[in-house]
XYZ file of C-alpha atoms in Angstrom:
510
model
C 16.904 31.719 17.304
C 18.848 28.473 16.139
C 22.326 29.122 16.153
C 25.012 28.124 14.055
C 26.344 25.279 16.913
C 22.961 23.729 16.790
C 22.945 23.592 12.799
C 26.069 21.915 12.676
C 25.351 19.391 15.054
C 22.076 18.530 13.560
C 23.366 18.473 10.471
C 26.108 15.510 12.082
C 22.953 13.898 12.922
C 20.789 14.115 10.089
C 24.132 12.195 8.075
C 24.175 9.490 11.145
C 20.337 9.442 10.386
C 21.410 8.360 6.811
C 23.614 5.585 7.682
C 21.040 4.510 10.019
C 17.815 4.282 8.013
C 18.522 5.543 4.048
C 21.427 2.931 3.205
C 23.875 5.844 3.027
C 27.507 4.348 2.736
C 29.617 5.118 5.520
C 32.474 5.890 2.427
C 30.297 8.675 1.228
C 29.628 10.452 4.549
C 32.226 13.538 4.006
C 30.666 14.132 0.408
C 27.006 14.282 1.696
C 28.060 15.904 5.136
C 29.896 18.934 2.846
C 26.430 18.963 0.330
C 24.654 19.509 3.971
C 26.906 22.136 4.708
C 26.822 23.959 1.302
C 22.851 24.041 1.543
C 23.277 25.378 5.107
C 25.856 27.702 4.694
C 27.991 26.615 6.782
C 32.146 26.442 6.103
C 32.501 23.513 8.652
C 31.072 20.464 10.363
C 30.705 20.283 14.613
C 32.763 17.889 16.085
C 29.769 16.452 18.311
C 27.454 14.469 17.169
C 25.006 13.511 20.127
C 22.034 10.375 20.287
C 18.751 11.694 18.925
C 14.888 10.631 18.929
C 12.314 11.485 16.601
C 14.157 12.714 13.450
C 11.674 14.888 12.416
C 11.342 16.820 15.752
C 15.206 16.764 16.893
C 16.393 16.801 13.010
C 14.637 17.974 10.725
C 11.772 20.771 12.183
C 15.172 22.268 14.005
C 17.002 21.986 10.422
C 14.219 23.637 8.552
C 13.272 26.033 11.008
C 17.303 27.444 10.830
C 16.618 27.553 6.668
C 13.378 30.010 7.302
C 15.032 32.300 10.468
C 18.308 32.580 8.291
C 16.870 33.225 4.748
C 17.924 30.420 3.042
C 14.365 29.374 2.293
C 10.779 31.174 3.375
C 8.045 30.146 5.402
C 5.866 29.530 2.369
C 8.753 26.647 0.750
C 8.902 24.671 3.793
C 8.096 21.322 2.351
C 10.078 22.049 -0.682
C 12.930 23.022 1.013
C 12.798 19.936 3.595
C 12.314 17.425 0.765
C 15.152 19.363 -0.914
C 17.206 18.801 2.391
C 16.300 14.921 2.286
C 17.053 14.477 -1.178
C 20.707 14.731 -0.767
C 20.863 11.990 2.243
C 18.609 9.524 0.045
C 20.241 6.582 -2.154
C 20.549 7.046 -5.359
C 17.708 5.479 -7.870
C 20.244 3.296 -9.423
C 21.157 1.925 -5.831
C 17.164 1.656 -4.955
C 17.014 -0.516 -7.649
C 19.816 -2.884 -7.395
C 18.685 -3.219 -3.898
C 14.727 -3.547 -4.238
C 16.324 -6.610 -7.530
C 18.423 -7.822 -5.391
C 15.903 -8.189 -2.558
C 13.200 -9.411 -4.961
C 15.196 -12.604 -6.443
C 16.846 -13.593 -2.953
C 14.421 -12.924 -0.160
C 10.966 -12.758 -2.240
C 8.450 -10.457 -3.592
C 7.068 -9.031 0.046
C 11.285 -7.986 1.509
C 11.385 -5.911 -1.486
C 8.880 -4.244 -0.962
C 8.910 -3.606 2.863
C 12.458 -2.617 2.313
C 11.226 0.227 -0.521
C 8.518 0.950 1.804
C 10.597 1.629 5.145
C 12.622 3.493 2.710
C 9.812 5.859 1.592
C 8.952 6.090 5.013
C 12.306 6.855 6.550
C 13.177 9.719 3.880
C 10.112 11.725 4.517
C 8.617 10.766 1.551
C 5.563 9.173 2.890
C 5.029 11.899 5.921
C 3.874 10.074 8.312
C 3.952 13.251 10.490
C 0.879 14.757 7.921
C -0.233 11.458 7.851
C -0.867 10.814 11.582
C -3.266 13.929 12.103
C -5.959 11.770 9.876
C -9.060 11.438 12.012
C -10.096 7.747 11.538
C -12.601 4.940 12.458
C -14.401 1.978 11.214
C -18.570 1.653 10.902
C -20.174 -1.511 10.663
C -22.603 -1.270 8.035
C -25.135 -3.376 6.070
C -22.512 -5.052 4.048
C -19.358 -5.257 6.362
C -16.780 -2.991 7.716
C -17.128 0.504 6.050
C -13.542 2.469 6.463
C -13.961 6.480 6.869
C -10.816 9.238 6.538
C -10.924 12.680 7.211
C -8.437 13.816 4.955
C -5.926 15.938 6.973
C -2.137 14.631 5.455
C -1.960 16.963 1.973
C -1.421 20.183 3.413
C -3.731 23.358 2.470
C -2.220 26.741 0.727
C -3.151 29.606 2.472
C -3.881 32.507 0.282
C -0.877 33.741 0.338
C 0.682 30.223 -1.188
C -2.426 30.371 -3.823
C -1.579 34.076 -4.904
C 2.452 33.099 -5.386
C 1.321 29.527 -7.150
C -0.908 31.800 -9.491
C 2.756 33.802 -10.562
C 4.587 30.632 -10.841
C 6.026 29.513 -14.296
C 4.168 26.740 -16.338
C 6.786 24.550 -18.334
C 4.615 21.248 -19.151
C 7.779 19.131 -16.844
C 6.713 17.247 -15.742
C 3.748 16.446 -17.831
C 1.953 15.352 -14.509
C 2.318 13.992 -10.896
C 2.949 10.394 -12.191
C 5.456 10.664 -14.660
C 8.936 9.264 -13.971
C 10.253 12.883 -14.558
C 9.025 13.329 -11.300
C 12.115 11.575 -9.459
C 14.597 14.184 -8.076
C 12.151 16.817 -9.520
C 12.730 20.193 -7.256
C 9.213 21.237 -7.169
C 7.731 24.239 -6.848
C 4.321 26.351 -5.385
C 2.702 24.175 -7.984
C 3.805 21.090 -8.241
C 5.277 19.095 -5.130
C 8.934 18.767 -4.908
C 9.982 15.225 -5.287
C 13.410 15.096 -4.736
C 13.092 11.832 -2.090
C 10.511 10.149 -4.852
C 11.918 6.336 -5.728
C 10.556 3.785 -8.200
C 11.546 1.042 -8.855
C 10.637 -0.503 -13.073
C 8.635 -3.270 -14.200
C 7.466 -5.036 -16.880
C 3.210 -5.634 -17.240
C 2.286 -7.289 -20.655
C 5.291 -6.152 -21.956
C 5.655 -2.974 -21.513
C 7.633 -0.494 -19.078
C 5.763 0.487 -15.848
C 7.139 1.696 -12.843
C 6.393 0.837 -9.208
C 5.961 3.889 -6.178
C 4.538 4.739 -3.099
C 2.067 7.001 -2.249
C 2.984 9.527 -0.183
C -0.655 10.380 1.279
C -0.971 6.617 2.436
C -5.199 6.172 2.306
C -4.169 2.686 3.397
C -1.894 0.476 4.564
C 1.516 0.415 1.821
C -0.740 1.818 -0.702
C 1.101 1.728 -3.886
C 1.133 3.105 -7.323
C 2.179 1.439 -10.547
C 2.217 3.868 -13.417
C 2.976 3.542 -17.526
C 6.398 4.916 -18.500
C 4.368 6.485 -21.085
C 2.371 9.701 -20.604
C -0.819 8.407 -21.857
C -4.388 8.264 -20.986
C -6.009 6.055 -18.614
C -8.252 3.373 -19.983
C -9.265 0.176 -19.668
C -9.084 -2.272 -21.905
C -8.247 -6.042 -21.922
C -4.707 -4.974 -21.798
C -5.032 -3.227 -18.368
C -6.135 -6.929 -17.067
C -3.115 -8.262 -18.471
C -0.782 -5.900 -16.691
C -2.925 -5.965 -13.681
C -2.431 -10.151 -13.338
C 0.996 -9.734 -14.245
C 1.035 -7.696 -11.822
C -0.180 -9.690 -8.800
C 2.227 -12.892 -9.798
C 4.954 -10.737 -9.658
C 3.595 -9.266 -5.829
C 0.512 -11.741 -5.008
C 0.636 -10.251 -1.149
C -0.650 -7.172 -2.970
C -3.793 -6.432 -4.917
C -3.711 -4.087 -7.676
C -6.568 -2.375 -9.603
C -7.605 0.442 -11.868
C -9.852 3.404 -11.858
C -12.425 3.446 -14.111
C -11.006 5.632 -17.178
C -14.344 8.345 -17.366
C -14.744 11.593 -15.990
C -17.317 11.494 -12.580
C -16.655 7.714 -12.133
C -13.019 7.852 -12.584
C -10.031 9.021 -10.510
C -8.194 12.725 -10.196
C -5.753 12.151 -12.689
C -7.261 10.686 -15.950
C -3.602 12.170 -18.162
C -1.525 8.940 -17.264
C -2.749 5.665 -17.224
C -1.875 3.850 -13.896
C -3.016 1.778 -10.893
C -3.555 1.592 -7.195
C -3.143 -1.672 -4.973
C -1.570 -2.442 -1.960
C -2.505 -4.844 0.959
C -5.387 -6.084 0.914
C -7.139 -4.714 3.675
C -9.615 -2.803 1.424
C -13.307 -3.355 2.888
C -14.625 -5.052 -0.468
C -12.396 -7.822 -0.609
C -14.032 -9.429 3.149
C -17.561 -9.746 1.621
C -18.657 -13.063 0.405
C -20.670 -13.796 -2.751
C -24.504 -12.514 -3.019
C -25.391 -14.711 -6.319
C -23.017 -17.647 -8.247
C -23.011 -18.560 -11.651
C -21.453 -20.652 -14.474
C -20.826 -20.459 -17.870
C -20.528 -22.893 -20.796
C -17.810 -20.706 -22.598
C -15.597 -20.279 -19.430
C -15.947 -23.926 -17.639
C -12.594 -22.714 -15.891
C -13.856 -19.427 -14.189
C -16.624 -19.059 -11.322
C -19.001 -16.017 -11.800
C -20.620 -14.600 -9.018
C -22.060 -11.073 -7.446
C -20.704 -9.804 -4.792
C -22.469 -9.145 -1.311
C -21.588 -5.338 -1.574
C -22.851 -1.885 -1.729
C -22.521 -1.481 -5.539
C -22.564 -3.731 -8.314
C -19.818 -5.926 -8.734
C -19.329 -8.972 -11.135
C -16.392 -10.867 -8.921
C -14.632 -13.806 -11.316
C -12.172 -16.215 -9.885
C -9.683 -19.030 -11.308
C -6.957 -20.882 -10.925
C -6.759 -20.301 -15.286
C -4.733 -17.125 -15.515
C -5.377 -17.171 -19.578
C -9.316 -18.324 -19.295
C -10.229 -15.178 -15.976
C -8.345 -12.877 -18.457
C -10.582 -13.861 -21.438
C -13.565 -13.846 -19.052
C -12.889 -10.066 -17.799
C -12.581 -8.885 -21.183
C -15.869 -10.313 -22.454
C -17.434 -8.981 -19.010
C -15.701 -5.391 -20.106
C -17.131 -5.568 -23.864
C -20.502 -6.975 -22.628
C -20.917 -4.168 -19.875
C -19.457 -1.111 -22.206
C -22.955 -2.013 -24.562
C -25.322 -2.636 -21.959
C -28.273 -0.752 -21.786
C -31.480 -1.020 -19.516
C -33.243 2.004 -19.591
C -36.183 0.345 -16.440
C -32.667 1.470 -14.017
C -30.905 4.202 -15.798
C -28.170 2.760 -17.277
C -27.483 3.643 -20.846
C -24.246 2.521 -22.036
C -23.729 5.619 -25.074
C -24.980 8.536 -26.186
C -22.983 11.008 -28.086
C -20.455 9.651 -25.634
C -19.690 6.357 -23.464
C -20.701 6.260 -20.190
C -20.771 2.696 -19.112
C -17.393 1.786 -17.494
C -15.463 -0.534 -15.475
C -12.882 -0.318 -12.130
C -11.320 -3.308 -12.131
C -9.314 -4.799 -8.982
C -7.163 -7.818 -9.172
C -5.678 -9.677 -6.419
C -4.610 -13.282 -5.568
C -5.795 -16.112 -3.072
C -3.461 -18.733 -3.155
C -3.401 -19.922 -6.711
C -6.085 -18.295 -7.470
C -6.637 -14.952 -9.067
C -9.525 -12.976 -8.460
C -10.990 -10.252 -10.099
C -13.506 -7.784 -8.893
C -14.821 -5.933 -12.040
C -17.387 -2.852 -10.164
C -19.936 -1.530 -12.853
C -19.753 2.005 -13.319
C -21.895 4.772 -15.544
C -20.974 8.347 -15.311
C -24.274 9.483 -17.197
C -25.947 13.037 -16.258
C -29.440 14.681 -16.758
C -31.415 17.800 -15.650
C -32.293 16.021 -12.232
C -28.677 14.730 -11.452
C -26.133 17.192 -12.973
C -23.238 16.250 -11.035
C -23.909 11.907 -12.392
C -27.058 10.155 -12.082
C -24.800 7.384 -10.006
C -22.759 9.881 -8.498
C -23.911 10.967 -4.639
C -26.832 12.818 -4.543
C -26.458 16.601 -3.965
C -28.322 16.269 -0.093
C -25.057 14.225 0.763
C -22.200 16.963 -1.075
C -22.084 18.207 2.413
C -20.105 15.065 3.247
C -18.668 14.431 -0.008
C -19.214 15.845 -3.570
C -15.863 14.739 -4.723
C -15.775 12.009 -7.577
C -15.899 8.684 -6.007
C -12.721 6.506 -7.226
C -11.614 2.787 -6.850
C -10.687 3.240 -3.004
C -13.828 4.709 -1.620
C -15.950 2.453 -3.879
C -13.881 -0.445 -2.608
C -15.653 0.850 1.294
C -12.299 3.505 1.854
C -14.104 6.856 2.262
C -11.344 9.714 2.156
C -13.491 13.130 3.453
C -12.290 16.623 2.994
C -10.181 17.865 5.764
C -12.968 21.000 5.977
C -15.118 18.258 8.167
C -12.674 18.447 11.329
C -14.025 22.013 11.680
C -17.684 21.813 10.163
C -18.609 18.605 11.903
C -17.551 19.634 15.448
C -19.453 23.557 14.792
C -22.633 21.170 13.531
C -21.970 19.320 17.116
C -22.239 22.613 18.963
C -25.814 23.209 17.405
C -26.734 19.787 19.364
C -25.562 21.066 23.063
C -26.922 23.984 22.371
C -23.891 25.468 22.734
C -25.042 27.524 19.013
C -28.356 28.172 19.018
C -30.617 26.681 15.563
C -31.271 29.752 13.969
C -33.202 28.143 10.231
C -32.883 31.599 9.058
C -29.423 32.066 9.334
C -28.632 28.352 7.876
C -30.558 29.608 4.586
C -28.575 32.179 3.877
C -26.039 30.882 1.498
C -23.072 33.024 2.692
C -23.214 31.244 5.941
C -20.296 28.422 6.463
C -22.849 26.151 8.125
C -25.172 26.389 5.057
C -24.072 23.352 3.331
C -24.808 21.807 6.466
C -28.366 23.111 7.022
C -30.639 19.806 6.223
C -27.782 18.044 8.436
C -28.240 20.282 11.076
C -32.020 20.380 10.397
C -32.336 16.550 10.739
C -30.395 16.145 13.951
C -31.926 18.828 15.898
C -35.387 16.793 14.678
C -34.125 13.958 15.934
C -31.915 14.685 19.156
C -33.105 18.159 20.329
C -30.217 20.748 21.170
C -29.549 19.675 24.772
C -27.185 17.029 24.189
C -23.848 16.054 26.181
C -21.061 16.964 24.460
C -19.855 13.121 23.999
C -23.551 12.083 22.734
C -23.280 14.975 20.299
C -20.495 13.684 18.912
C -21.467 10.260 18.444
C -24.389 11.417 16.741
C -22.821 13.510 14.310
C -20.325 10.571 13.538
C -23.816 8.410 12.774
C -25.309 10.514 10.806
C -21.687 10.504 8.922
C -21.443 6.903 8.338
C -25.038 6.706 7.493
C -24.356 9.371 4.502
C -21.476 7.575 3.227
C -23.049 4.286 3.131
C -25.746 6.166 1.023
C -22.713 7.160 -1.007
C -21.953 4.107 -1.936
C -25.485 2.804 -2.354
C -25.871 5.969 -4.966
C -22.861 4.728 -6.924
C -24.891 1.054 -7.420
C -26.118 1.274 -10.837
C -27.822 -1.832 -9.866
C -29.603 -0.873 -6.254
C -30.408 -3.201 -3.670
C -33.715 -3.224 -3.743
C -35.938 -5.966 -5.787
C -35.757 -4.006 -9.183
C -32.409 -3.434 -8.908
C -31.274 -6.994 -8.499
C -33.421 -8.237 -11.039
C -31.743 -5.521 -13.472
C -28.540 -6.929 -12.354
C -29.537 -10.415 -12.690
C -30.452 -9.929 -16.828
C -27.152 -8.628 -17.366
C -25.650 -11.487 -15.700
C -27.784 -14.101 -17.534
C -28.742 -12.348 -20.889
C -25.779 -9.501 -21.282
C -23.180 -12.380 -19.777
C -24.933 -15.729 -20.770
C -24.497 -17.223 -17.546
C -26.578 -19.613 -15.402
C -27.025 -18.997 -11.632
């Protein structure tokens, strides 16, 4: 049991913490040292106040631990309760602000940022402690570095969490995960607490956006800009507006936008808003596959990109003449249709769409504008460009701008199926194809995986060798993945499908 010494003292340290790393004025110390106490119950500080280490393991694990063992919060509001904790040692929004402005117009662009960054990072906002038990690695594939992500950082309800979330209250506040309501939002069994959440605002073509981090990090300062109007996605030539404004404003960031359909689009299609970041993304290191001009834009250079999927890339110096461009490219591809591949732009609904990604090169902006078509049929219910149902096994989630951009992010169920599907190699479980057919089995989603390795490698494998083979096998599916999202394949017809629109749909020359 924590005692009542140890609170105190932690609580001493979790307000030095403050000063140290959340900009907490050393004139507002006794207020947020007596909040601490309040939410503690305790009726007095300790006088000590010794070094510590890791905050989260001498500060706040100890802190929230003394919450659950005296009552104050349960072992099923952890989170909420430690984010509550936080909240009260973060700066105010109105201070974030000042000081991200302030930053911006003295020091540049990139210290804002890092500064609102380390700031998300140092308030547990971005948990880096979730975040570190990703399992992570690179594959070479056929068109450049491929990243892959088991996703282990958003943390799973057990059933007990799911049966209270079902009893929870629904008010409609806030309307969703990205609206500004959000900030200093308590949270409950259904909605995160966001109490350390910061933005800072911006202006994109106009209008009032706001900037954030993500807190589940996919990669490196991944960051969200998001309307200050609860709205639909879409994408229009608007969106390319906002999103060049957007890289003059940060041009050591790119910034793009999820395609705005169902199947082809992102998890949250209620508020329009974008993802960018560095730009480490996989897509951006490939070169150019095919280049063309065109008469009406002398100013932009038109090319296809060397990639797994089909992506018009445009580039200028002309910021007005590659936003024109992009929005012809949009209108052109939104009535495309050539049946020979599959792609019909409408039916009784649209289903050709775009995810475009902006960044900048110097003076140059560059836009990568990947073709999309969320179309179904009898043979391909879940999106005739979506993965194929052999590969749900790996991944039968929708496939958004990061993981079409070469940033795979994998269920965290693989850390456990992929290492019992390794046993089946040493022999370790014996292949049973029975068993595997049976469709209450765990493993059965896994059965043509298992099938095809045990073809291939036997069942008497080392345990390392297993391993490695299993991790093939995975980056072989998810380049597959991204070969079934093409709606222009790599193969002769393919490119020749892609090489009409780019001549007759785009009037361009190669």
């Amino acid at each position: 049991m924590i005692t009542t010494d140890t609170v105190r003292i932690k609580i001493n340290q979790l307000v030095r913490y403050a000063e140290d790393n959340l900009s907490l004025d050393p004139q507002d110390r006794i207020y947020v040292t007596n909040a601490l106490l309040d939410l503690f119950g305790q009726t007095a500080p300790s006088a000590e106040c010794p070094p510590y280490s890791d905050f989260q393991s001498d500060i706040a694990d100890v802190l929230v631990q003394y919450a659950v063992e005296s009552g104050i919060t349960d072992e099923n509001s952890r989170i909420l309760f430690e984010t509550r904790m936080f909240g009260l040692v973060s700066p105010l929004p109105s201070f974030v602000i000042k000081k991200f402005e302030g930053l911006k117009a003295e020091k540049g662009a990139k210290a804002a940022t890092d500064w609102l960054f380390a700031l998300s990072k140092a308030n547990d906002y971005v948990r880096e402690v979730d975040i570190a038990k990703n399992i992570k690695w690179e594959h070479s594939g056929r068109f450049g570095k491929i990243g892959i992500t088991i996703n282990l950082s958003k943390p799973e309800k057990d059933p007990k969490q799911i049966a209270l979330a079902k009893l929870q209250p629904k008010s409609g506040y806030p309307a969703c995960m990205l609206c500004e309501t959000n900030v200093g939002f308590a949270g409950n069994l259904n909605h995160p607490a966001r109490q350390t959440l910061r933005t800072v605002p911006l202006v994109l073509n106009g209008e009032p956006w706001w900037l954030q981090f993500s807190p589940y990090q996919y990669y490196e300062e991944h960051a969200i800009a998001f309307s200050d109007e609860h709205r639909p996605m879409s994408v229009t030539p608007d969106s390319f507006a906002r999103l060049l404004d957007f890289v003059d404003l940060f041009p050591h960031y790119f910034m793009g936008s999820n395609a705005a359909l169902p199947i082809v689009g992102g998890s949250i299609l209620t508020h329009d808003h974008y993802q960018g970041g560095l730009k480490v993304l996989p897509m951006m290191n490939v070169g150019n596959r095919r280049e063309y001009s065109s008469a009406d834009f002398p100013d932009v250079a038109f090319a296809v990109a060397d990639w797994y999927n089909s992506v018009v890339r445009l580039s200028s110096r002309n910021k007005k003449a590659v936003h024109a461009a992009a929005s012809f490219v949009l209108g052109a591809w939104n009535g495309w249709t050539d049946e020979s591949v599959g792609v019909i732009c409408k039916t009784t609904e649209q289903h050709n769409a775009i995810t475009p990604i902006v960044r900048k090169e110097g003076d140059e902006y560059v836009v990568d504008m990947i073709l999309r078509n969320n179309r179904t049929d009898e043979s391909h219910p879940y999106g005739i460009f979506h993965p194929e149902e052999r590969l749900h096994n790996i991944k039968k989630e929708g496939i958004g701008i990061i993981e079409v951009m070469g940033l795979f992010i994998l269920p965290g169920r693989l850390k456990k199926e992929l290492a019992e599907v390794e046993k089946y190699l040493t022999g370790t479980v014996a292949y049973d194809e029975n068993a595997l057919r049976d469709e209450a089995s765990p493993m059965h989603k896994h059965a043509g995986m298992i099938r095809t390795l045990i073809g291939k490698y036997g069942n008497a494998l080392p345990a390392d060798k297993a391993h490695d083979a299993v991790t093939a096998y995975v980056n072989d599916a998810c380049e597959q993945i991204l070969e079934c999202t093409a709606v222009f394949k790599n193969t002769p017809q393919g490119q020749a499908a892609f090489d009409r629109f780019m001549s007759e749909g785009l009037k361009l020359k190669a």
